[in-house]
CSV table of C-alpha atoms (C1' of nucleotides) in Angstrom, one decimal:
chain,number,residue,atom,x,y,z
A,26,MET,CA,-7.8,33.5,-14.0
A,27,GLN,CA,-8.2,36.9,-15.7
A,28,THR,CA,-5.1,38.9,-16.5
A,29,LEU,CA,-2.5,37.9,-19.0
A,30,ARG,CA,0.0,37.7,-16.1
A,31,GLU,CA,-2.1,35.2,-14.2
A,32,ARG,CA,-2.7,33.0,-17.3
A,33,LYS,CA,1.0,33.0,-18.1
A,34,LYS,CA,1.8,32.0,-14.5
A,35,GLN,CA,-0.7,29.2,-14.6
A,36,ARG,CA,0.7,28.0,-17.9
A,37,THR,CA,4.3,28.0,-16.5
A,38,ARG,CA,3.2,26.1,-13.5
A,39,ILE,CA,1.4,23.4,-15.5
A,40,ALA,CA,4.3,23.2,-17.9
A,41,LEU,CA,6.7,22.7,-15.1
A,42,LEU,CA,4.4,20.0,-13.6
A,43,ARG,CA,4.1,18.1,-16.8
A,44,ALA,CA,7.8,18.3,-17.5
A,45,ALA,CA,8.6,17.2,-14.0
A,46,LEU,CA,6.2,14.2,-13.9
A,47,GLY,CA,7.2,13.3,-17.4
A,48,LEU,CA,10.9,13.2,-16.5
A,49,PHE,CA,10.3,11.5,-13.2
A,50,THR,CA,8.3,8.7,-14.7
A,51,THR,CA,10.7,8.1,-17.6
A,52,ARG,CA,14.1,8.8,-16.3
A,53,GLY,CA,13.4,8.4,-12.6
A,54,TYR,CA,13.1,10.9,-9.7
A,55,GLU,CA,16.6,10.9,-8.4
A,56,GLU,CA,18.0,10.9,-11.9
A,57,THR,CA,16.1,14.1,-12.8
A,58,THR,CA,17.7,17.3,-11.6
A,59,VAL,CA,15.7,20.5,-11.0
A,60,ASP,CA,17.9,22.0,-13.7
A,61,ASP,CA,16.6,19.4,-16.2
A,62,ILE,CA,13.0,20.3,-15.4
A,63,ALA,CA,13.7,24.0,-15.6
A,64,ALA,CA,15.6,23.6,-18.9
A,65,ALA,CA,12.7,21.5,-20.4
A,66,VAL,CA,10.4,24.5,-19.8
A,67,GLU,CA,13.1,27.0,-20.6
A,68,VAL,CA,13.0,28.9,-17.3
A,69,SER,CA,15.7,29.3,-14.7
A,70,GLN,CA,16.2,27.0,-11.8
A,71,ARG,CA,15.3,29.8,-9.5
A,72,THR,CA,11.9,30.1,-11.2
A,73,PHE,CA,11.2,26.5,-10.6
A,74,PHE,CA,11.7,27.1,-6.9
A,75,ARG,CA,9.3,30.0,-7.0
A,76,TYR,CA,6.5,27.7,-8.2
A,77,PHE,CA,7.4,24.7,-6.0
A,78,ALA,CA,9.0,24.9,-2.6
A,79,ASN,CA,11.1,21.9,-3.5
A,80,LYS,CA,11.5,19.1,-6.0
A,81,GLU,CA,9.2,16.8,-3.9
A,82,GLU,CA,6.4,19.3,-4.0
A,83,ALA,CA,6.3,19.1,-7.8
A,84,ALA,CA,6.1,15.4,-7.6
A,85,PHE,CA,3.0,15.5,-5.3
A,86,ALA,CA,1.2,18.6,-6.7
A,87,VAL,CA,-1.3,16.4,-8.5
A,88,GLN,CA,-1.7,14.0,-5.6
A,89,GLU,CA,-2.4,17.0,-3.5
A,90,MET,CA,-5.5,17.8,-5.6
A,91,VAL,CA,-6.6,14.1,-5.4
A,92,GLU,CA,-6.3,14.1,-1.6
A,93,ALA,CA,-8.2,17.3,-1.2
A,94,TYR,CA,-11.0,15.8,-3.3
A,95,TYR,CA,-11.0,12.7,-1.1
A,96,VAL,CA,-11.2,14.7,2.1
A,97,ALA,CA,-14.1,16.7,0.6
A,98,ALA,CA,-15.8,13.4,-0.3
A,99,VAL,CA,-15.6,12.3,3.3
A,100,ARG,CA,-17.0,15.6,4.5
A,101,ARG,CA,-19.9,15.2,2.1
A,102,ARG,CA,-20.9,11.7,3.4
A,103,PRO,CA,-24.4,11.6,5.1
A,104,PRO,CA,-23.9,11.8,8.9
A,105,GLU,CA,-25.9,8.7,9.6
A,106,GLU,CA,-23.3,6.5,7.9
A,107,ALA,CA,-21.0,4.7,10.2
A,108,PRO,CA,-17.5,6.1,10.2
A,109,MET,CA,-15.8,3.2,8.4
A,110,GLU,CA,-18.5,3.0,5.8
A,111,ALA,CA,-18.2,6.7,5.2
A,112,LEU,CA,-14.5,6.3,4.6
A,113,ARG,CA,-15.1,3.4,2.3
A,114,ARG,CA,-17.5,5.1,0.2
A,115,ALA,CA,-15.5,8.3,0.0
A,116,VAL,CA,-12.4,6.4,-1.2
A,117,LEU,CA,-14.4,4.8,-3.9
A,118,GLU,CA,-15.9,8.2,-4.9
A,119,GLY,CA,-12.3,9.3,-5.0
A,120,TRP,CA,-11.3,6.6,-7.5
A,121,ASP,CA,-14.4,7.3,-9.6
A,122,GLY,CA,-13.8,11.0,-9.7
A,123,LEU,CA,-10.0,10.8,-10.2
A,124,SER,CA,-9.9,11.3,-14.0
A,125,GLU,CA,-12.0,14.4,-13.8
A,126,VAL,CA,-9.9,15.9,-11.0
A,127,VAL,CA,-6.5,15.0,-12.5
A,128,GLU,CA,-7.1,15.5,-16.2
A,129,SER,CA,-7.3,19.3,-15.9
A,130,VAL,CA,-3.6,19.3,-15.2
A,131,VAL,CA,-2.0,16.2,-16.5
A,132,PRO,CA,-3.2,13.0,-18.3
A,133,VAL,CA,-4.5,10.5,-15.7
A,134,GLU,CA,-2.2,7.9,-17.1
A,135,LEU,CA,0.8,10.0,-16.2
A,136,HIS,CA,-0.5,10.4,-12.7
A,137,LEU,CA,-1.0,6.7,-12.3
A,138,ARG,CA,2.5,6.1,-13.6
A,139,MET,CA,3.7,8.6,-11.0
A,140,TYR,CA,1.9,6.6,-8.4
A,141,ARG,CA,4.1,3.6,-9.2
A,142,GLN,CA,7.2,5.7,-9.3
A,143,VAL,CA,6.5,6.9,-5.8
A,144,GLU,CA,6.3,3.3,-4.5
A,145,SER,CA,9.7,2.4,-6.1
A,146,THR,CA,11.6,5.5,-5.0
A,147,PRO,CA,12.5,5.5,-1.3
A,148,SER,CA,12.7,9.3,-0.8
A,149,LEU,CA,9.3,9.7,-2.6
A,150,LEU,CA,7.7,6.9,-0.7
A,151,ALA,CA,8.9,8.5,2.6
A,152,ALA,CA,7.4,11.8,1.5
A,153,HIS,CA,4.2,10.1,0.4
A,154,LEU,CA,3.8,8.4,3.8
A,155,ARG,CA,4.3,11.6,5.7
A,156,ARG,CA,1.7,13.4,3.4
A,157,SER,CA,-0.7,10.5,4.0
A,158,ALA,CA,-0.3,10.9,7.7
A,159,GLU,CA,-1.2,14.6,7.3
A,160,THR,CA,-4.3,13.7,5.3
A,161,GLU,CA,-5.3,11.1,7.9
A,162,GLU,CA,-5.1,13.8,10.6
A,163,LYS,CA,-7.5,16.0,8.5
A,164,ILE,CA,-9.9,13.1,8.1
A,165,ALA,CA,-9.8,12.2,11.7
A,166,ARG,CA,-10.9,15.7,12.5
A,167,VAL,CA,-13.7,15.5,9.9
A,168,LEU,CA,-14.9,12.2,11.4
A,169,ALA,CA,-14.7,13.6,15.0
A,170,GLU,CA,-16.8,16.5,14.0
A,171,ARG,CA,-19.4,14.3,12.3
A,172,GLU,CA,-19.7,12.3,15.4
A,173,GLY,CA,-19.6,15.2,17.8
A,174,LEU,CA,-16.3,14.2,19.4
A,175,ASP,CA,-13.2,15.9,20.5
A,176,VAL,CA,-10.2,14.5,18.5
A,177,ASP,CA,-7.8,15.1,21.3
A,178,ALA,CA,-9.9,13.6,24.0
A,179,ASP,CA,-11.2,10.6,22.2
A,180,PRO,CA,-8.6,8.4,20.3
A,181,ARG,CA,-11.3,6.6,18.2
A,182,PRO,CA,-11.4,8.8,15.2
A,183,ARG,CA,-7.6,8.7,14.8
A,184,LEU,CA,-7.6,5.0,15.4
A,185,ALA,CA,-10.2,4.3,12.8
A,186,VAL,CA,-8.6,6.5,10.2
A,187,ALA,CA,-5.2,4.9,10.9
A,188,VAL,CA,-6.6,1.4,10.5
A,189,PHE,CA,-8.3,2.4,7.3
A,190,GLY,CA,-5.2,4.2,6.0
A,191,GLY,CA,-3.2,1.0,6.7
A,192,VAL,CA,-5.4,-0.9,4.4
A,193,MET,CA,-5.2,1.7,1.8
A,194,ARG,CA,-1.4,1.6,1.9
A,195,VAL,CA,-1.4,-2.1,1.4
A,196,THR,CA,-3.7,-1.6,-1.5
A,197,GLU,CA,-1.6,1.0,-3.2
A,198,ARG,CA,1.5,-1.0,-2.7
A,199,GLN,CA,0.1,-4.3,-4.1
A,200,TRP,CA,-1.5,-2.5,-7.0
A,201,SER,CA,1.7,-0.7,-7.9
A,202,GLN,CA,3.5,-4.1,-7.9
A,203,GLY,CA,1.0,-6.0,-9.9
A,204,ASP,CA,0.5,-5.8,-13.6
A,205,ASP,CA,-3.0,-4.3,-13.8
A,206,PHE,CA,-2.1,-0.6,-13.9
A,207,SER,CA,-5.7,0.6,-14.6
A,208,LEU,CA,-7.8,2.8,-12.5
A,209,ALA,CA,-10.4,0.0,-12.4
A,210,GLY,CA,-7.7,-2.3,-11.1
A,211,ILE,CA,-6.9,-0.3,-8.0
A,212,ARG,CA,-10.6,0.4,-7.4
A,213,GLU,CA,-11.3,-3.3,-7.4
A,214,LEU,CA,-8.4,-4.1,-5.2
A,215,THR,CA,-9.6,-1.4,-2.7
A,216,VAL,CA,-13.0,-3.1,-2.5
A,217,SER,CA,-11.5,-6.5,-2.1
A,218,TYR,CA,-9.0,-5.6,0.6
A,219,LEU,CA,-11.6,-3.7,2.6
A,220,GLU,CA,-13.8,-6.8,2.5
A,221,GLN,CA,-11.0,-8.9,3.8
A,222,VAL,CA,-9.8,-6.8,6.7
A,223,GLY,CA,-12.5,-7.7,9.2
A,224,PRO,CA,-12.1,-11.5,8.7
A,225,ALA,CA,-8.3,-11.1,8.7
A,226,LEU,CA,-8.3,-9.6,12.1
A,227,THR,CA,-10.9,-11.8,13.8
A,228,GLU,CA,-10.9,-15.2,12.1
A,229,SER,CA,-8.2,-17.8,12.0
A,230,TRP,CA,-6.0,-17.9,8.9
A,231,ARG,CA,-5.5,-21.6,9.0
A,232,GLN,CA,-7.3,-24.3,7.2
A,233,GLY,CA,-9.4,-21.8,5.3
B,26,MET,CA,35.5,-7.1,18.8
B,27,GLN,CA,39.2,-8.2,19.1
B,28,THR,CA,41.8,-6.0,17.5
B,29,LEU,CA,42.6,-2.5,18.5
B,30,ARG,CA,41.5,-1.4,15.1
B,31,GLU,CA,38.0,-2.8,15.6
B,32,ARG,CA,37.7,-1.4,19.1
B,33,LYS,CA,38.7,2.0,17.9
B,34,LYS,CA,36.1,1.8,15.1
B,35,GLN,CA,33.4,0.9,17.5
B,36,ARG,CA,34.3,3.7,19.8
B,37,THR,CA,34.2,6.2,16.9
B,38,ARG,CA,30.9,5.0,15.8
B,39,ILE,CA,29.3,5.3,19.2
B,40,ALA,CA,30.9,8.7,19.7
B,41,LEU,CA,29.4,9.9,16.5
B,42,LEU,CA,26.0,8.4,17.4
B,43,ARG,CA,26.0,10.0,20.8
B,44,ALA,CA,27.2,13.4,19.4
B,45,ALA,CA,24.5,13.2,16.7
B,46,LEU,CA,21.6,12.3,18.9
B,47,GLY,CA,22.8,14.8,21.5
B,48,LEU,CA,22.9,17.6,19.0
B,49,PHE,CA,19.7,16.6,17.2
B,50,THR,CA,17.7,16.6,20.5
B,51,THR,CA,19.1,19.8,21.8
B,52,ARG,CA,19.7,22.0,18.7
B,53,GLY,CA,17.3,20.2,16.3
B,54,TYR,CA,17.9,17.9,13.4
B,55,GLU,CA,17.9,20.5,10.5
B,56,GLU,CA,19.9,22.9,12.6
B,57,THR,CA,22.7,20.4,13.1
B,58,THR,CA,25.1,20.0,10.2
B,59,VAL,CA,27.1,16.9,9.6
B,60,ASP,CA,30.2,19.1,10.1
B,61,ASP,CA,29.0,19.9,13.6
B,62,ILE,CA,28.7,16.3,14.4
B,63,ALA,CA,32.1,15.5,12.9
B,64,ALA,CA,33.7,18.4,14.7
B,65,ALA,CA,32.2,17.3,18.0
B,66,VAL,CA,34.0,14.0,17.6
B,67,GLU,CA,37.0,15.5,16.0
B,68,VAL,CA,36.9,13.6,12.8
B,69,SER,CA,36.5,14.8,9.2
B,70,GLN,CA,33.1,15.1,7.6
B,71,ARG,CA,34.2,12.4,5.2
B,72,THR,CA,34.7,10.0,8.1
B,73,PHE,CA,31.2,10.6,9.3
B,74,PHE,CA,29.9,9.4,6.0
B,75,ARG,CA,32.0,6.3,6.2
B,76,TYR,CA,30.1,5.3,9.3
B,77,PHE,CA,26.7,6.4,8.2
B,78,ALA,CA,25.4,6.5,4.7
B,79,ASN,CA,23.6,9.7,5.5
B,80,LYS,CA,22.6,12.0,8.3
B,81,GLU,CA,19.3,10.2,8.6
B,82,GLU,CA,21.0,6.9,9.2
B,83,ALA,CA,22.7,8.3,12.3
B,84,ALA,CA,19.3,9.5,13.6
B,85,PHE,CA,17.8,6.0,13.3
B,86,ALA,CA,20.7,3.8,14.2
B,87,VAL,CA,19.4,3.1,17.7
B,88,GLN,CA,15.8,2.8,16.4
B,89,GLU,CA,17.2,0.2,14.0
B,90,MET,CA,18.3,-2.0,16.9
B,91,VAL,CA,14.9,-1.6,18.7
B,92,GLU,CA,13.1,-2.7,15.6
B,93,ALA,CA,15.2,-5.7,15.0
B,94,TYR,CA,14.5,-6.7,18.6
B,95,TYR,CA,10.8,-6.3,18.0
B,96,VAL,CA,10.8,-8.4,14.8
B,97,ALA,CA,12.7,-11.1,16.7
B,98,ALA,CA,10.1,-10.9,19.5
B,99,VAL,CA,7.4,-11.6,16.9
B,100,ARG,CA,9.3,-14.5,15.6
B,101,ARG,CA,9.6,-16.0,19.1
B,102,ARG,CA,5.9,-15.9,19.8
B,103,PRO,CA,4.3,-19.4,20.2
B,104,PRO,CA,2.7,-20.5,16.9
B,105,GLU,CA,-0.7,-21.2,18.5
B,106,GLU,CA,-1.2,-17.5,19.3
B,107,ALA,CA,-3.5,-15.7,17.0
B,108,PRO,CA,-1.7,-13.2,14.7
B,109,MET,CA,-2.9,-10.0,16.4
B,110,GLU,CA,-2.3,-11.3,19.8
B,111,ALA,CA,1.2,-12.3,18.8
B,112,LEU,CA,1.9,-8.7,17.5
B,113,ARG,CA,0.4,-7.3,20.7
B,114,ARG,CA,2.6,-9.3,23.0
B,115,ALA,CA,5.7,-8.8,20.9
B,116,VAL,CA,5.2,-5.0,21.0
B,117,LEU,CA,4.9,-5.1,24.8
B,118,GLU,CA,7.9,-7.3,25.0
B,119,GLY,CA,9.6,-4.6,22.9
B,120,TRP,CA,8.8,-1.8,25.3
B,121,ASP,CA,9.8,-4.0,28.3
B,122,GLY,CA,13.2,-4.8,26.8
B,123,LEU,CA,13.9,-1.4,25.4
B,124,SER,CA,16.2,-0.2,28.1
B,125,GLU,CA,18.4,-3.2,27.9
B,126,VAL,CA,18.7,-3.0,24.1
B,127,VAL,CA,19.3,0.7,23.9
B,128,GLU,CA,21.4,1.4,26.9
B,129,SER,CA,24.4,-0.5,25.4
B,130,VAL,CA,24.8,2.4,23.0
B,131,VAL,CA,23.1,5.5,24.4
B,132,PRO,CA,21.1,6.4,27.5
B,133,VAL,CA,17.4,5.4,27.0
B,134,GLU,CA,16.3,8.8,27.9
B,135,LEU,CA,18.2,10.2,24.9
B,136,HIS,CA,16.6,7.7,22.7
B,137,LEU,CA,13.1,8.6,24.0
B,138,ARG,CA,13.9,12.3,23.4
B,139,MET,CA,14.9,11.4,19.9
B,140,TYR,CA,11.6,9.7,19.4
B,141,ARG,CA,9.8,13.0,20.1
B,142,GLN,CA,12.3,14.8,17.9
B,143,VAL,CA,11.3,12.5,15.0
B,144,GLU,CA,7.6,13.3,15.4
B,145,SER,CA,8.3,17.1,15.3
B,146,THR,CA,10.7,17.1,12.4
B,147,PRO,CA,9.0,16.5,9.0
B,148,SER,CA,11.9,15.0,7.2
B,149,LEU,CA,12.6,12.6,10.1
B,150,LEU,CA,9.0,11.7,10.4
B,151,ALA,CA,8.9,10.8,6.7
B,152,ALA,CA,12.0,8.7,7.0
B,153,HIS,CA,10.5,7.0,10.1
B,154,LEU,CA,7.3,6.2,8.3
B,155,ARG,CA,9.2,4.6,5.4
B,156,ARG,CA,11.3,2.6,7.8
B,157,SER,CA,8.2,1.5,9.6
B,158,ALA,CA,6.8,0.3,6.4
B,159,GLU,CA,9.9,-1.8,5.8
B,160,THR,CA,9.6,-3.3,9.2
B,161,GLU,CA,6.0,-4.1,8.6
B,162,GLU,CA,6.9,-5.9,5.5
B,163,LYS,CA,9.3,-8.0,7.5
B,164,ILE,CA,6.7,-8.8,10.1
B,165,ALA,CA,4.1,-9.7,7.5
B,166,ARG,CA,6.5,-12.3,6.2
B,167,VAL,CA,7.1,-13.6,9.7
B,168,LEU,CA,3.3,-13.9,10.3
B,169,ALA,CA,2.8,-15.5,6.9
B,170,GLU,CA,5.4,-18.1,7.7
B,171,ARG,CA,3.9,-18.8,11.1
B,172,GLU,CA,0.6,-19.4,9.5
B,173,GLY,CA,1.9,-21.3,6.5
B,174,LEU,CA,0.8,-18.7,4.0
B,175,ASP,CA,2.3,-17.1,0.9
B,176,VAL,CA,2.6,-13.4,1.6
B,177,ASP,CA,2.2,-12.5,-2.1
B,178,ALA,CA,-0.9,-14.7,-2.6
B,179,ASP,CA,-2.8,-13.9,0.5
B,180,PRO,CA,-3.2,-10.3,1.6
B,181,ARG,CA,-4.2,-11.1,5.1
B,182,PRO,CA,-0.7,-11.0,6.8
B,183,ARG,CA,0.0,-7.6,5.3
B,184,LEU,CA,-3.4,-6.3,6.1
B,185,ALA,CA,-3.2,-7.4,9.7
B,186,VAL,CA,0.2,-5.9,10.1
B,187,ALA,CA,-0.8,-2.6,8.4
B,188,VAL,CA,-3.8,-2.3,10.7
B,189,PHE,CA,-1.7,-3.0,13.8
B,190,GLY,CA,1.0,-0.6,12.5
B,191,GLY,CA,-1.6,2.1,12.1
B,192,VAL,CA,-2.6,1.8,15.8
B,193,MET,CA,1.1,1.9,16.8
B,194,ARG,CA,1.6,5.1,14.8
B,195,VAL,CA,-1.3,6.8,16.6
B,196,THR,CA,0.1,5.6,19.9
B,197,GLU,CA,3.6,7.0,19.1
B,198,ARG,CA,2.2,10.3,18.0
B,199,GLN,CA,-0.1,10.8,20.9
B,200,TRP,CA,2.6,9.8,23.4
B,201,SER,CA,5.1,12.2,21.9
B,202,GLN,CA,2.6,15.1,22.1
B,203,GLY,CA,1.5,14.3,25.7
B,204,ASP,CA,3.4,15.2,28.8
B,205,ASP,CA,4.2,11.8,30.1
B,206,PHE,CA,7.5,11.1,28.4
B,207,SER,CA,8.2,7.9,30.3
B,208,LEU,CA,8.7,4.4,29.0
B,209,ALA,CA,5.8,3.3,31.2
B,210,GLY,CA,3.7,6.0,29.6
B,211,ILE,CA,4.0,4.8,26.1
B,212,ARG,CA,3.6,1.2,27.2
B,213,GLU,CA,0.3,2.0,28.9
B,214,LEU,CA,-0.9,4.0,25.9
B,215,THR,CA,-0.1,1.0,23.7
B,216,VAL,CA,-2.3,-1.3,25.8
B,217,SER,CA,-5.1,1.3,26.0
B,218,TYR,CA,-5.2,2.0,22.3
B,219,LEU,CA,-5.0,-1.7,21.3
B,220,GLU,CA,-8.0,-2.3,23.5
B,221,GLN,CA,-10.0,0.4,21.9
B,222,VAL,CA,-9.5,-0.4,18.2
B,223,GLY,CA,-11.9,-3.2,18.0
B,224,PRO,CA,-14.8,-1.3,19.5
B,225,ALA,CA,-13.8,1.8,17.6
B,226,LEU,CA,-14.3,-0.1,14.3
B,227,THR,CA,-17.5,-1.9,15.1
B,228,GLU,CA,-19.5,0.0,17.6
B,229,SER,CA,-21.2,3.3,17.3
B,230,TRP,CA,-19.3,6.3,18.6
B,231,ARG,CA,-22.4,8.2,19.6
B,232,GLN,CA,-24.1,8.4,23.0
B,233,GLY,CA,-21.5,6.5,24.9
C,12,DT,C1',2.8,56.4,-22.4
C,13,DG,C1',4.9,56.4,-18.2
C,14,DT,C1',5.0,54.6,-13.7
C,15,DC,C1',4.5,50.8,-10.5
C,16,DA,C1',4.6,46.1,-9.2
C,17,DA,C1',5.0,41.4,-10.2
C,18,DT,C1',7.9,38.0,-12.4
C,19,DT,C1',12.1,36.4,-13.7
C,20,DG,C1',17.2,35.7,-14.3
C,21,DT,C1',21.9,35.9,-12.5
C,22,DC,C1',25.1,35.2,-9.0
C,23,DA,C1',26.9,33.8,-4.9
C,24,DG,C1',26.7,30.8,-1.1
C,25,DT,C1',25.3,26.7,2.2
C,26,DG,C1',24.7,21.9,3.3
C,27,DG,C1',24.3,17.0,2.1
C,28,DC,C1',26.8,13.7,-0.1
C,29,DT,C1',30.4,11.3,-3.3
C,30,DG,C1',34.8,10.1,-5.7
C,31,DT,C1',39.7,10.2,-5.6
C,32,DC,C1',44.1,10.1,-3.8
C,33,DA,C1',47.7,10.3,-0.7
C,34,DC,C1',49.0,9.3,4.1
C,35,DT,C1',49.2,7.1,8.5
C,36,DA,C1',48.7,3.6,11.9
C,37,DG,C1',47.6,-1.0,13.3
C,38,DC,C1',48.3,-5.8,11.7
C,39,DC,C1',50.8,-9.7,10.2
C,40,DT,C1',54.6,-12.3,8.4
C,41,DC,C1',59.2,-13.7,8.3
D,12,DG,C1',61.4,-6.4,15.4
D,13,DA,C1',61.8,-4.7,10.5
D,14,DG,C1',59.1,-4.2,6.6
D,15,DG,C1',55.3,-4.9,3.8
D,16,DC,C1',50.2,-4.8,3.6
D,17,DT,C1',45.8,-2.7,4.2
D,18,DA,C1',42.0,-0.5,6.8
D,19,DG,C1',40.9,3.9,8.1
D,20,DT,C1',41.3,8.7,7.6
D,21,DG,C1',41.9,13.6,5.9
D,22,DA,C1',42.1,16.8,2.3
D,23,DC,C1',40.2,18.3,-1.9
D,24,DA,C1',37.2,18.9,-5.7
D,25,DG,C1',32.7,18.6,-7.4
D,26,DC,C1',27.4,17.6,-7.9
D,27,DC,C1',22.8,18.8,-6.6
D,28,DA,C1',19.0,20.8,-3.8
D,29,DC,C1',17.9,25.0,-2.1
D,30,DT,C1',18.1,30.2,-0.6
D,31,DG,C1',19.0,35.3,-0.4
D,32,DA,C1',19.9,39.4,-2.8
D,33,DC,C1',19.7,42.4,-6.5
D,34,DA,C1',19.1,43.7,-11.1
D,35,DA,C1',16.4,43.4,-15.4
D,36,DT,C1',12.2,42.7,-17.7
D,37,DT,C1',7.4,42.7,-18.6
D,38,DG,C1',2.5,43.1,-17.8
D,39,DA,C1',-1.1,46.3,-15.4
D,40,DC,C1',-3.3,50.4,-15.1
D,41,DA,C1',-3.9,55.3,-14.6
DNA sequence: TGTCAATTGTCAGTGGCTGTCACTAGCCTC
DNA sequence: GAGGCTAGTGACAGCCACTGACAATTGACA
């Protein structure tokens, strides 16, 4: 980030991002046109599309950073940890480091509000799920490497990641529909649900 | 299906569906315009949108039937079966009854080809994942009812379904990327992966 | 300071999708 | 079986996401 040009670009990008997330979370995603976002930052619509391939990409730019952080966290986990435990700890690291990662671009609170917007907007939810699937693929590869396996020959890394991802999805969804919108709230829910998966799969649900 | 009007409508709908799936699987989803589909059936574009809310809906109309069949199969499972076992058997019933369900509208082979098209088309994959999430919600409610639980108070039904769904997604994906495109192929893969989840989560992956 | 390259704006066009309105063809009643 | 009713359709206009092309501008750097 040296030259004036580069600084200017960075500023435009962040301004577009902030304007986009701000409008998405207040007015709604579908109700916000790309023209609205561009106008808010006083650039042309064409310029918006030079920074983001599409409207959706702007919505997930921050999430992108968070996911990269999470994948890196998995990669950093000590190799003696069992796969599921590594995923568990990495996710918690993710929640703990979220503020730091996000705050450099937008206020955490805005990002958390965006999270809920995603859950309540069908097209965004669809995009989110596809992106999650991509992230899961990356993580499966990391796990496979840790364990010295070939992802394409052994289904276990992908299976484990998919199962874990399923739990995370339920967590996100329940959090976004509850009334505790804090970072601590979703962290707690993560811990709680991960504890309950095992029993939920093996033990009877009746007469607790 | 009595009056001439109704029969005509049904025929138009199926013609649109067949034309759509045909074009999607040969030319590709993004490469097929709604105008193309309408032209193939010799109706106006506006008419297409009177039968399907959007292009995506045409792509998933058959899948919709299959999923409804699957949900019904879960509902039919005897209540003494453990939740995961009920899901397992219902899915297998689903594969077994697929031909019958699908063939009334389009050839099974076309539907299976569409399945693969979905996996390789980002926008379709996203839509598919969101639709799967909706189906999982329905199934979680069925399971909860079976077990006499409140879905919103007890996370276990949703967790179990999400875990199971995760495995199914890996199955679909691997099947669509392999070279056995038969119905038997995906059925076998389903059985195989479901057998491997348990061990994958609990046992060590190292030194066989 | 002048040249070059990166960045941006403008314009025109495509495709998905919607509202409106007029028209036609099947349906139903008398 | 003639005529009115209405579902289904086509034609048209318009919005929005997105793209390609080209011209104008502005920072970089000799």
